[in-house]
Coordinates of C-alpha atoms in Angstrom, one line a residue:
Chain A
M18 CA 0.0 0.0 0.0
F19 CA 2.8 2.4 0.7
D20 CA 4.8 1.6 -2.4
F21 CA 4.6 5.2 -3.4
I22 CA 6.9 6.0 -0.5
P23 CA 10.6 5.9 -1.6
S24 CA 12.7 3.5 0.4
F25 CA 13.7 5.3 3.5
K26 CA 17.1 4.3 5.0
P27 CA 19.2 7.3 5.8
F28 CA 21.0 5.7 8.7
E29 CA 21.7 2.5 6.9
S30 CA 23.1 4.4 4.0
L31 CA 25.2 6.5 6.5
V32 CA 26.7 3.3 8.0
L33 CA 27.4 1.8 4.5
Y34 CA 29.1 5.1 3.5
L35 CA 31.2 5.3 6.7
S36 CA 32.3 1.7 6.2
H37 CA 34.4 2.8 3.2
F38 CA 36.7 4.8 5.5
E39 CA 39.8 3.5 7.2
F40 CA 38.7 4.2 10.7
W41 CA 35.7 1.9 10.3
S42 CA 37.6 -1.3 11.0
D43 CA 39.0 0.3 14.2
F44 CA 35.5 1.3 15.1
I45 CA 34.1 -2.1 14.5
A46 CA 37.0 -3.6 16.5
F47 CA 36.1 -1.3 19.4
V48 CA 32.4 -1.9 19.5
S49 CA 32.9 -5.6 19.1
S50 CA 34.4 -5.6 22.6
F51 CA 30.8 -5.2 23.8
D52 CA 28.8 -8.3 24.1
G53 CA 26.6 -8.9 21.1
F54 CA 28.0 -6.2 18.9
S55 CA 29.5 -6.8 15.4
E56 CA 29.4 -4.9 12.1
A57 CA 26.2 -6.8 11.2
M58 CA 24.6 -5.6 14.5
I59 CA 25.6 -2.0 13.7
I60 CA 23.9 -2.2 10.4
K61 CA 20.9 -3.8 12.1
I62 CA 20.7 -0.9 14.6
A63 CA 20.9 1.6 11.8
Q64 CA 18.1 -0.2 9.9
S65 CA 15.9 -0.4 13.0
T66 CA 16.4 3.4 13.6
D67 CA 15.3 4.0 10.0
D68 CA 12.3 1.7 10.5
T69 CA 11.3 3.5 13.6
I70 CA 11.5 6.9 11.9
Y71 CA 9.5 5.5 9.0
M72 CA 6.8 4.2 11.3
V73 CA 6.7 7.4 13.4
S74 CA 6.4 9.6 10.3
L75 CA 3.8 7.6 8.6
S76 CA 1.7 7.0 11.6
V77 CA 1.8 10.7 12.7
F78 CA 0.8 11.6 9.1
F79 CA -2.2 9.2 9.1
G80 CA -3.0 9.9 12.8
L81 CA -3.2 13.6 11.9
L82 CA -5.2 12.8 8.7
I83 CA -7.8 10.9 10.8
G84 CA -7.4 12.8 14.1
L85 CA -7.5 16.4 12.8
P86 CA -11.0 16.4 11.2
I87 CA -12.3 14.4 14.2
G88 CA -10.8 16.9 16.6
V89 CA -12.2 19.8 14.7
L90 CA -15.6 18.1 14.7
L91 CA -15.3 17.4 18.4
F92 CA -14.9 21.1 19.0
T93 CA -17.3 22.6 16.4
T94 CA -20.2 20.3 17.2
R95 CA -20.1 21.3 20.9
K96 CA -23.1 23.2 22.3
G97 CA -23.1 26.8 21.2
Q98 CA -20.3 26.2 18.7
I99 CA -20.5 26.9 14.9
L100 CA -21.7 23.4 14.0
D101 CA -23.7 22.8 17.2
C102 CA -24.9 19.2 17.0
T103 CA -25.1 17.4 20.3
I104 CA -25.9 13.9 18.9
L105 CA -22.9 13.9 16.5
N106 CA -20.7 15.3 19.3
N107 CA -21.7 12.5 21.7
L108 CA -21.2 9.9 19.0
I109 CA -17.7 11.1 18.1
S110 CA -16.8 11.7 21.7
F111 CA -17.8 8.1 22.5
A112 CA -15.7 6.7 19.7
A113 CA -12.7 8.7 20.7
N114 CA -13.0 7.6 24.3
F115 CA -13.6 4.0 23.3
F116 CA -10.4 3.8 21.2
R117 CA -8.4 5.7 23.8
S118 CA -9.4 3.3 26.6
I119 CA -7.9 0.3 24.8
P120 CA -4.2 -0.2 25.9
F121 CA -2.1 0.1 22.8
I122 CA -0.6 -3.4 22.9
I123 CA -4.1 -4.9 23.1
L124 CA -5.3 -2.7 20.3
I125 CA -2.6 -4.1 18.0
V126 CA -3.7 -7.6 18.6
W127 CA -7.4 -6.8 18.5
I128 CA -7.4 -5.2 15.1
L129 CA -5.0 -7.7 13.6
P130 CA -7.7 -9.1 11.2
F131 CA -8.4 -5.5 10.0
T132 CA -4.7 -4.8 9.5
A133 CA -4.3 -8.0 7.5
L134 CA -7.3 -7.1 5.4
L135 CA -6.0 -3.7 4.7
M136 CA -2.3 -4.5 4.2
G137 CA -2.3 -8.1 3.2
T138 CA -0.1 -8.9 6.1
F139 CA 0.1 -8.0 9.8
I140 CA 3.9 -8.3 10.2
G141 CA 6.5 -5.7 9.4
K142 CA 6.8 -1.9 9.6
Q143 CA 4.1 -1.2 7.0
A144 CA 1.5 -3.3 8.7
A145 CA 2.4 -1.7 12.0
V146 CA 1.4 1.8 10.7
V147 CA -2.3 0.7 10.8
P148 CA -2.6 0.1 14.5
L149 CA -0.2 3.0 15.2
S150 CA -2.4 5.4 13.2
I151 CA -5.6 4.1 14.8
G152 CA -4.0 4.2 18.2
V153 CA -2.8 7.7 17.9
A154 CA -5.7 9.3 16.1
P155 CA -8.1 9.6 19.1
L156 CA -5.2 11.2 21.1
V157 CA -4.6 13.6 18.2
A158 CA -8.3 14.4 18.1
R159 CA -8.6 15.2 21.8
M160 CA -5.5 17.3 21.6
I161 CA -6.8 19.3 18.6
E162 CA -10.1 19.7 20.5
N163 CA -8.2 21.1 23.5
A164 CA -6.1 23.4 21.3
L165 CA -9.3 24.8 19.7
L166 CA -10.9 25.3 23.1
E167 CA -8.1 27.8 23.8
V168 CA -9.0 30.1 20.9
P169 CA -10.8 33.1 22.5
K170 CA -14.5 32.9 21.9
G171 CA -14.5 36.6 20.7
L172 CA -12.5 35.7 17.6
I173 CA -15.1 33.2 16.4
E174 CA -17.8 35.8 17.1
A175 CA -15.8 38.5 15.2
A176 CA -15.4 36.2 12.3
R177 CA -19.1 35.3 12.3
S178 CA -20.0 39.0 12.4
M179 CA -17.9 39.5 9.3
G180 CA -19.9 36.9 7.5
A181 CA -17.4 34.0 7.7
T182 CA -18.8 30.6 6.8
P183 CA -18.2 27.7 9.3
L184 CA -15.5 26.3 7.0
Q185 CA -13.8 29.7 6.7
I186 CA -13.9 30.0 10.5
I187 CA -12.2 26.6 10.8
Y188 CA -9.3 27.1 8.4
K189 CA -8.9 30.9 8.7
V190 CA -9.4 31.4 12.4
L191 CA -9.5 28.2 14.5
L192 CA -6.5 26.3 13.0
P193 CA -4.1 29.3 12.5
E194 CA -4.9 30.7 15.9
S195 CA -4.2 27.5 17.6
L196 CA -1.2 26.5 15.5
P197 CA 1.3 26.9 18.3
V198 CA -0.7 24.7 20.7
I199 CA -1.3 22.2 17.9
V200 CA 2.5 22.0 17.1
N201 CA 3.1 21.4 20.8
S202 CA 0.6 18.6 20.9
M203 CA 2.1 17.1 17.8
T204 CA 5.5 17.0 19.6
I205 CA 3.9 15.1 22.5
T206 CA 2.2 12.8 19.9
L207 CA 5.5 12.0 18.2
I208 CA 7.1 11.1 21.5
T209 CA 4.1 9.0 22.5
L210 CA 4.3 7.3 19.1
T211 CA 7.9 6.4 19.7
G212 CA 6.8 4.6 22.8
Y213 CA 4.0 2.9 20.9
I214 CA 6.5 1.7 18.3
A215 CA 8.5 -0.1 21.0
M216 CA 5.4 -2.0 21.9
A217 CA 4.6 -2.7 18.3
G218 CA 8.1 -4.1 18.0
A219 CA 7.1 -6.8 20.5
V220 CA 4.6 -8.1 18.0
G221 CA 6.8 -8.1 15.0
A222 CA 6.7 -4.6 13.6
G223 CA 10.5 -4.2 13.6
G224 CA 12.2 -1.0 14.7
L225 CA 14.2 -0.2 17.7
G226 CA 11.7 -1.7 20.1
Q227 CA 11.9 -5.1 18.5
L228 CA 15.7 -4.9 18.5
A229 CA 15.8 -4.2 22.2
I230 CA 13.4 -7.0 23.1
Q231 CA 14.8 -9.6 20.7
Y232 CA 18.5 -9.1 21.2
G233 CA 18.7 -7.2 24.4
Y234 CA 16.1 -9.0 26.4
I235 CA 15.6 -12.5 24.9
S236 CA 19.2 -13.1 23.9
H237 CA 20.3 -11.2 27.0
K238 CA 22.7 -8.7 25.5
P239 CA 22.3 -5.6 27.8
A240 CA 24.7 -3.5 25.7
I241 CA 22.2 -3.6 22.8
T242 CA 19.3 -2.5 25.1
D243 CA 21.5 0.3 26.3
S244 CA 22.3 1.5 22.8
V245 CA 18.6 1.4 21.9
V246 CA 17.8 3.5 25.0
Y247 CA 20.5 6.1 24.0
I248 CA 19.2 6.3 20.5
L249 CA 15.6 6.8 21.7
V250 CA 16.7 9.4 24.2
I251 CA 18.5 11.4 21.5
F252 CA 15.5 10.9 19.1
T253 CA 13.1 12.2 21.8
F254 CA 15.3 15.2 22.6
F255 CA 15.5 16.0 18.9
I256 CA 11.8 15.9 18.4
Q257 CA 11.2 18.1 21.5
F258 CA 13.8 20.6 20.2
L259 CA 12.3 20.7 16.8
G260 CA 8.8 21.1 18.3
N261 CA 10.0 24.0 20.5
T262 CA 11.7 25.7 17.6
I263 CA 8.6 25.5 15.4
V264 CA 6.3 26.7 18.2
K265 CA 8.6 29.7 18.8
R266 CA 8.4 30.6 15.1
V267 CA 4.6 30.4 14.8
T268 CA 3.8 32.1 18.1
H269 CA 3.1 35.8 17.9
H270 CA 1.8 36.5 21.4
Chain B
M20 CA -31.3 52.2 8.5
I21 CA -31.7 49.8 11.4
K22 CA -35.1 49.2 13.0
L23 CA -35.9 46.8 15.8
E24 CA -39.5 46.0 16.4
H25 CA -40.7 44.4 19.6
I26 CA -37.5 42.4 20.1
S27 CA -37.5 40.0 23.0
K28 CA -34.9 37.5 24.0
T29 CA -35.1 34.8 26.7
F30 CA -32.5 32.4 27.8
E31 CA -32.9 29.3 29.8
Q32 CA -30.2 28.9 32.4
N33 CA -30.3 26.1 35.0
K34 CA -34.0 25.6 34.3
T35 CA -34.8 29.3 35.1
I36 CA -35.9 31.5 32.3
I37 CA -34.0 34.8 32.0
H38 CA -35.6 37.7 30.1
A39 CA -32.6 39.4 28.6
L40 CA -34.6 41.7 26.4
K41 CA -38.2 42.7 26.8
D42 CA -40.1 44.1 23.9
I43 CA -37.5 46.5 22.6
S44 CA -38.2 48.8 19.6
L45 CA -35.8 51.3 18.3
H46 CA -34.8 53.0 15.1
V47 CA -31.3 54.0 14.1
P48 CA -31.6 56.6 11.3
E49 CA -29.2 56.6 8.4
G50 CA -25.9 58.5 9.0
K51 CA -26.6 59.0 12.7
I52 CA -24.6 57.8 15.8
Y53 CA -27.0 56.1 18.1
G54 CA -25.9 55.2 21.6
V55 CA -27.5 52.6 23.9
I56 CA -26.5 53.1 27.5
G57 CA -27.0 50.7 30.4
K58 CA -25.3 49.1 33.4
S59 CA -23.6 45.8 33.0
G60 CA -26.2 43.0 32.9
A61 CA -28.9 45.4 31.5
G62 CA -29.0 43.4 28.2
K63 CA -27.1 45.8 26.0
S64 CA -24.6 43.2 24.7
T65 CA -27.5 40.9 23.9
L66 CA -29.3 43.7 22.1
I67 CA -26.4 44.7 19.9
R68 CA -25.8 41.0 19.0
C69 CA -29.4 40.7 17.9
V70 CA -28.8 43.4 15.3
N71 CA -26.5 41.2 13.2
L72 CA -28.2 38.1 14.5
L73 CA -25.2 36.7 16.4
E74 CA -28.0 36.1 18.8
K75 CA -31.4 35.1 17.4
P76 CA -34.2 37.1 19.1
T77 CA -36.9 35.0 20.6
S78 CA -39.5 37.2 19.1
G79 CA -39.7 40.5 17.2
K80 CA -38.3 41.7 13.9
I81 CA -35.1 43.3 12.7
F82 CA -35.0 45.5 9.7
F83 CA -31.8 46.5 7.9
D84 CA -32.2 48.9 5.0
N85 CA -36.0 48.3 5.1
Q86 CA -35.4 44.5 4.6
D87 CA -36.6 42.1 7.3
I88 CA -33.5 40.1 8.1
T89 CA -34.8 38.2 11.1
H90 CA -35.4 34.9 9.2
L91 CA -32.9 35.0 6.4
S92 CA -31.2 31.8 5.1
N93 CA -27.6 31.3 6.3
R94 CA -26.3 32.3 2.9
K95 CA -28.3 35.6 2.7
L96 CA -27.5 36.3 6.3
I97 CA -23.8 36.1 5.5
E98 CA -24.3 38.8 2.8
V99 CA -26.1 41.0 5.2
R100 CA -23.4 40.6 7.9
R101 CA -20.8 41.9 5.4
K102 CA -22.8 45.2 5.4
I103 CA -23.0 45.4 9.2
S104 CA -19.6 45.5 10.7
M105 CA -18.8 45.2 14.4
I106 CA -16.0 46.2 16.7
F107 CA -15.5 44.8 20.2
Q108 CA -14.4 45.7 23.7
H109 CA -11.5 43.3 23.5
F110 CA -10.7 44.0 19.8
N111 CA -10.8 40.4 18.7
L112 CA -7.9 40.6 16.4
L113 CA -6.3 37.4 15.0
S114 CA -3.0 37.0 16.8
S115 CA -1.6 34.9 14.1
R116 CA -2.0 37.7 11.5
T117 CA -0.2 41.0 11.0
V118 CA -2.1 44.3 11.0
F119 CA -2.2 44.2 7.2
D120 CA -3.6 40.6 7.2
N121 CA -6.1 41.3 9.9
I122 CA -7.6 44.1 7.9
A123 CA -7.5 41.9 4.8
F124 CA -9.4 39.2 6.6
P125 CA -13.0 40.2 5.7
L126 CA -11.9 40.8 2.1
E127 CA -10.4 37.3 1.9
L128 CA -13.7 36.0 3.2
N129 CA -15.5 37.2 0.2
R130 CA -12.7 36.3 -2.2
T131 CA -11.6 39.7 -3.3
P132 CA -8.7 39.7 -5.7
K133 CA -5.2 40.1 -4.1
A134 CA -4.4 43.4 -5.9
V135 CA -7.7 45.0 -4.8
I136 CA -7.1 43.8 -1.2
K137 CA -3.6 45.3 -1.2
Q138 CA -4.8 48.7 -2.3
K139 CA -7.9 48.8 -0.1
V140 CA -6.0 47.6 3.0
N141 CA -3.3 50.2 2.5
E142 CA -6.0 52.9 2.2
L143 CA -7.6 51.8 5.4
I144 CA -4.3 51.5 7.4
A145 CA -3.6 55.1 6.4
L146 CA -7.2 56.2 7.4
V147 CA -6.7 54.9 10.9
G148 CA -3.2 56.3 11.1
L149 CA -1.2 53.0 11.3
S150 CA 0.8 53.0 8.1
E151 CA 4.0 52.3 10.0
K152 CA 2.6 49.2 11.7
A153 CA 1.3 47.3 8.6
N154 CA 3.6 44.3 9.3
V155 CA 3.4 44.2 13.1
Y156 CA 1.5 41.5 15.0
P157 CA -1.3 42.6 17.3
A158 CA 0.7 41.5 20.4
N159 CA 3.0 44.4 19.8
L160 CA 0.3 47.1 19.6
S161 CA -1.2 49.2 22.4
G162 CA -5.0 48.9 23.1
G163 CA -5.8 52.1 21.1
Q164 CA -3.8 50.8 18.1
K165 CA -5.5 47.5 18.3
Q166 CA -8.9 49.2 18.2
R167 CA -7.8 51.2 15.3
V168 CA -6.9 48.0 13.4
A169 CA -10.3 46.6 14.4
I170 CA -12.0 49.7 13.0
A171 CA -10.0 49.4 9.8
R172 CA -11.0 45.8 9.5
A173 CA -14.6 46.6 10.1
L174 CA -14.5 49.2 7.3
A175 CA -12.9 46.8 4.8
S176 CA -16.2 45.4 3.6
D177 CA -17.7 48.8 2.9
P178 CA -20.4 48.4 5.5
K179 CA -23.4 50.6 5.9
V180 CA -23.6 50.2 9.6
L181 CA -21.0 49.8 12.3
L182 CA -21.9 48.2 15.6
C183 CA -19.6 49.1 18.5
D184 CA -19.8 46.7 21.5
E185 CA -18.2 48.7 24.4
A186 CA -15.5 49.7 22.0
T187 CA -13.7 52.0 24.3
S188 CA -14.4 50.3 27.7
A189 CA -10.9 48.7 27.8
L190 CA -9.1 51.9 26.9
D191 CA -7.8 54.8 29.0
P192 CA -9.6 58.1 28.9
E193 CA -7.2 59.8 26.4
T194 CA -7.2 56.8 24.0
T195 CA -11.0 56.6 24.4
R196 CA -11.2 60.2 23.2
S197 CA -9.1 59.6 20.2
I198 CA -11.0 56.4 19.2
L199 CA -14.3 58.3 19.6
E200 CA -12.9 61.1 17.4
L201 CA -12.0 58.6 14.8
L202 CA -15.5 57.1 14.9
K203 CA -17.1 60.5 14.6
D204 CA -14.7 61.3 11.7
I205 CA -15.7 58.1 9.9
N206 CA -19.3 58.8 10.5
Q207 CA -19.0 62.2 8.9
K208 CA -16.6 61.3 6.1
L209 CA -18.2 58.0 5.0
G210 CA -21.8 58.7 6.2
L211 CA -21.6 55.4 8.2
T212 CA -24.4 54.7 10.5
I213 CA -23.1 53.8 14.0
L214 CA -24.9 51.9 16.8
L215 CA -22.9 51.7 19.9
I216 CA -23.5 50.3 23.4
T217 CA -21.7 51.6 26.4
H218 CA -21.9 52.1 30.1
E219 CA -20.3 55.5 30.0
M220 CA -22.4 58.6 29.5
D221 CA -19.2 60.4 28.5
V222 CA -19.1 58.3 25.3
V223 CA -22.7 59.3 24.5
K224 CA -22.0 62.9 25.4
Q225 CA -19.0 63.0 23.1
I226 CA -20.3 61.5 19.9
C227 CA -23.9 60.4 19.9
D228 CA -26.8 62.1 18.2
Q229 CA -29.4 59.9 19.8
V230 CA -29.5 57.8 22.9
A231 CA -31.5 55.1 24.5
V232 CA -31.3 53.9 28.1
I233 CA -31.7 50.2 28.8
S234 CA -32.3 48.8 32.2
N235 CA -33.2 45.2 33.1
G236 CA -33.8 44.3 29.5
E237 CA -36.2 47.2 28.9
L238 CA -35.7 50.3 26.9
V239 CA -36.8 52.9 29.5
E240 CA -36.1 56.1 27.7
Q241 CA -34.9 57.2 24.2
S242 CA -34.5 60.7 22.7
S243 CA -31.9 63.0 21.2
V244 CA -28.8 63.5 23.3
G245 CA -29.7 67.1 23.9
E246 CA -33.2 66.2 25.0
M247 CA -31.9 63.5 27.3
F248 CA -29.5 65.9 29.0
S249 CA -32.1 68.6 29.4
H250 CA -35.2 66.6 30.2
A251 CA -34.2 63.2 31.5
K252 CA -37.4 61.4 32.4
T253 CA -36.2 58.4 34.4
D254 CA -34.0 58.2 37.5
I255 CA -31.6 55.8 35.7
A256 CA -31.1 58.3 32.9
R257 CA -30.4 61.1 35.5
Q258 CA -28.0 58.8 37.3
F259 CA -26.0 58.3 34.1
I260 CA -26.0 62.1 33.4
Q261 CA -24.8 62.8 36.9
S262 CA -22.1 60.2 36.6
T263 CA -20.5 62.5 34.0
L264 CA -20.4 65.3 36.6
H265 CA -18.3 65.0 39.7
L266 CA -19.1 67.3 42.5
T267 CA -18.2 66.8 46.1
I268 CA -18.5 69.0 49.1
P269 CA -15.0 70.2 50.2
D270 CA -13.9 68.7 53.5
D271 CA -13.8 72.0 55.5
Y272 CA -17.4 72.7 54.5
L273 CA -18.4 69.1 55.3
A274 CA -17.0 69.5 58.8
R275 CA -19.0 72.7 59.4
L276 CA -22.2 71.4 57.8
T277 CA -25.2 71.1 60.2
P278 CA -28.6 69.8 59.2
E279 CA -30.5 72.4 61.3
H280 CA -30.8 76.1 60.5
K281 CA -29.3 78.4 63.2
E282 CA -29.0 82.1 63.3
G283 CA -26.0 83.3 61.3
L284 CA -25.7 80.1 59.2
N285 CA -26.2 80.1 55.4
P286 CA -27.7 77.2 53.4
L287 CA -25.4 75.1 51.3
V288 CA -27.2 74.5 48.1
R289 CA -26.7 72.0 45.3
M290 CA -28.2 73.2 42.0
E291 CA -28.8 71.1 39.0
F292 CA -29.2 73.0 35.8
T293 CA -30.8 71.6 32.7
G294 CA -31.0 72.8 29.2
V295 CA -33.9 75.1 29.9
S296 CA -32.6 76.8 33.0
V297 CA -29.0 77.2 32.1
D298 CA -29.3 80.0 29.6
L299 CA -30.9 82.4 32.1
P300 CA -28.6 84.5 34.3
L301 CA -30.3 83.0 37.5
L302 CA -27.6 83.8 40.0
S303 CA -27.5 87.5 39.2
Q304 CA -31.3 87.6 39.1
I305 CA -31.5 86.2 42.7
A306 CA -28.9 88.7 43.8
K307 CA -30.9 91.6 42.4
E308 CA -34.4 90.5 43.3
F309 CA -33.9 88.8 46.6
E310 CA -30.6 90.3 47.7
V311 CA -29.1 86.8 48.0
D312 CA -25.5 86.5 47.3
S313 CA -24.1 83.2 46.0
N314 CA -20.7 82.0 47.0
I315 CA -19.8 79.4 44.4
I316 CA -17.9 76.6 46.0
S317 CA -17.6 74.3 43.1
A318 CA -19.4 74.1 39.7
Q319 CA -19.3 72.0 36.6
M320 CA -21.0 72.9 33.4
D321 CA -21.0 70.8 30.4
Y322 CA -22.2 70.7 26.9
A323 CA -23.8 67.7 25.1
G324 CA -26.0 67.4 22.0
G325 CA -26.3 71.2 21.8
V326 CA -27.5 71.6 25.3
K327 CA -25.7 73.0 28.3
F328 CA -26.2 71.4 31.7
G329 CA -24.4 71.2 35.0
L330 CA -24.2 71.2 38.7
M331 CA -23.2 73.9 41.1
L332 CA -22.6 74.0 44.8
T333 CA -23.1 77.4 46.4
E334 CA -23.4 79.0 49.8
M335 CA -26.4 81.3 49.7
K336 CA -25.8 84.5 51.8
G337 CA -28.9 86.5 52.7
K338 CA -31.8 86.7 55.1
Q339 CA -33.5 83.4 55.8
K340 CA -36.7 84.6 54.2
S341 CA -34.9 85.8 51.1
T342 CA -33.0 82.6 50.6
A343 CA -36.2 80.6 50.8
S344 CA -37.8 82.9 48.1
A345 CA -34.6 82.6 46.0
I346 CA -34.8 78.8 46.1
A347 CA -38.5 78.9 45.1
F348 CA -37.5 81.2 42.2
L349 CA -34.8 78.9 41.0
E350 CA -37.2 75.9 41.1
K351 CA -39.7 77.8 39.2
N352 CA -37.0 78.3 36.5
N353 CA -36.4 74.6 36.0
T354 CA -33.4 74.3 38.3
K355 CA -33.4 71.4 40.7
V356 CA -32.3 72.8 44.1
E357 CA -31.3 70.7 47.1
V358 CA -30.4 72.2 50.5
L359 CA -27.7 70.0 51.8
G360 CA -27.4 71.7 55.2
Y361 CA -26.2 74.9 56.7
V362 CA -22.7 76.3 57.1

């Protein structure tokens, strides 16, 4: 299904590129002194990092694709809002709560048949994007709803007084005004997703989580678990830094 | 231009019914500035929101340009709203847009071509005197500047009517004056009809042609501003007028003040002049006719809607009989006289 996405392996390529240099053999000799490490393992870590980034990016994309409109509806169908519709609001709200109340690792297993139907398989990074997107969408929806709740009521009223249609209010007032809060929520979502991916790794999605569990835990090579932890920490710090930078740029308060 | 006929609005809150507006009718003539004054909670915010149907009235009709707009379809209502602009107490500018883009907002809404937007917005920025600030975000503007942007934004769609919802209530007195001057200027230059609500009589005094007083959801009095200041009929209207005058008894007089008359003491009198009385030289008349001298302690005279009015605090020096006759003479000449005590 995701054939349109070009193969994504920046870290694997980086490792292969570095392996042409002279210092590489010294480096391999050094890391091999840790239990479980070898050149093959370095490549595997690089691949797993690539897979993790792949899954995080795709599932945040699809999570946003599903979650954003739901979040907007959650807000706009509230009582007294521009699309006031209590029945629809209750319905969506129930669905969001329903999916949020399922622990992620159980959600993966529970929707396996659906994943298989959609992707033709339920193993691998591509298949994992399905439960990841579904798992993160309700979170995104609630975060968007909360972000929109912070937009001052007066702005909506002003836009209405100027003859804005509900759709114009959504994309010209609500979303731009809450952009800093939305970016902040997306940072949190990305970090949550990184955690989810470790869980998805436990059921065969690949990525850093699977590496840590398979080699670090089952084969008992703590050095591998350690390196996965370091990579995830760097990854998380990087996302947070990126998020903060963007928020600073889009905030005009 | 705008006509409200028998507008009522009820809310249900916690199972109790609140009558926010009770049978309100008023007419805002074209090109005039019409002020609605009331205390907070009187229903004036609800009233102004009924005019552009941000609130739907429970009953009654609203006419804009002789067209009944009470039950228009959403699409038609959007067209009407583009002709009735509104400014707010808290400005309601989009924080994510610059001054230029805020003013362009209503034009974007009705898909005006970019070149037209650019020309129009630049004209409007110049009109409100903010040409230097075109690319600044609202967060970096003062309250008065923000309201100027809001006014420019309100004018962008070439409205026929401007609604002002407590537009100066969040501003300091000096800024208030400059914003009111701008509104008056726009009213005269563009012939824009303005309906404003406020709780400050000073605002009405400064720019309104006509005024209505709202209290507990009812319109208790309406007339021209001059008429209101000279012949206020209701207590609440008089309260608002007096709130624009500030007259207190000086401390040393207050210390000497006794409620009973004694030999050698003179009455301390508070006089309230209205439009009719104020043009007569009353103080010199009582001096000549009754030989009562007036020692003016403090006084404030003001001018609104072509009418002078004011308050004066005097010590009346003369024989007891004469001062009593003088007071009767003043009252006969439409001056409200109150003897506060004797000093």
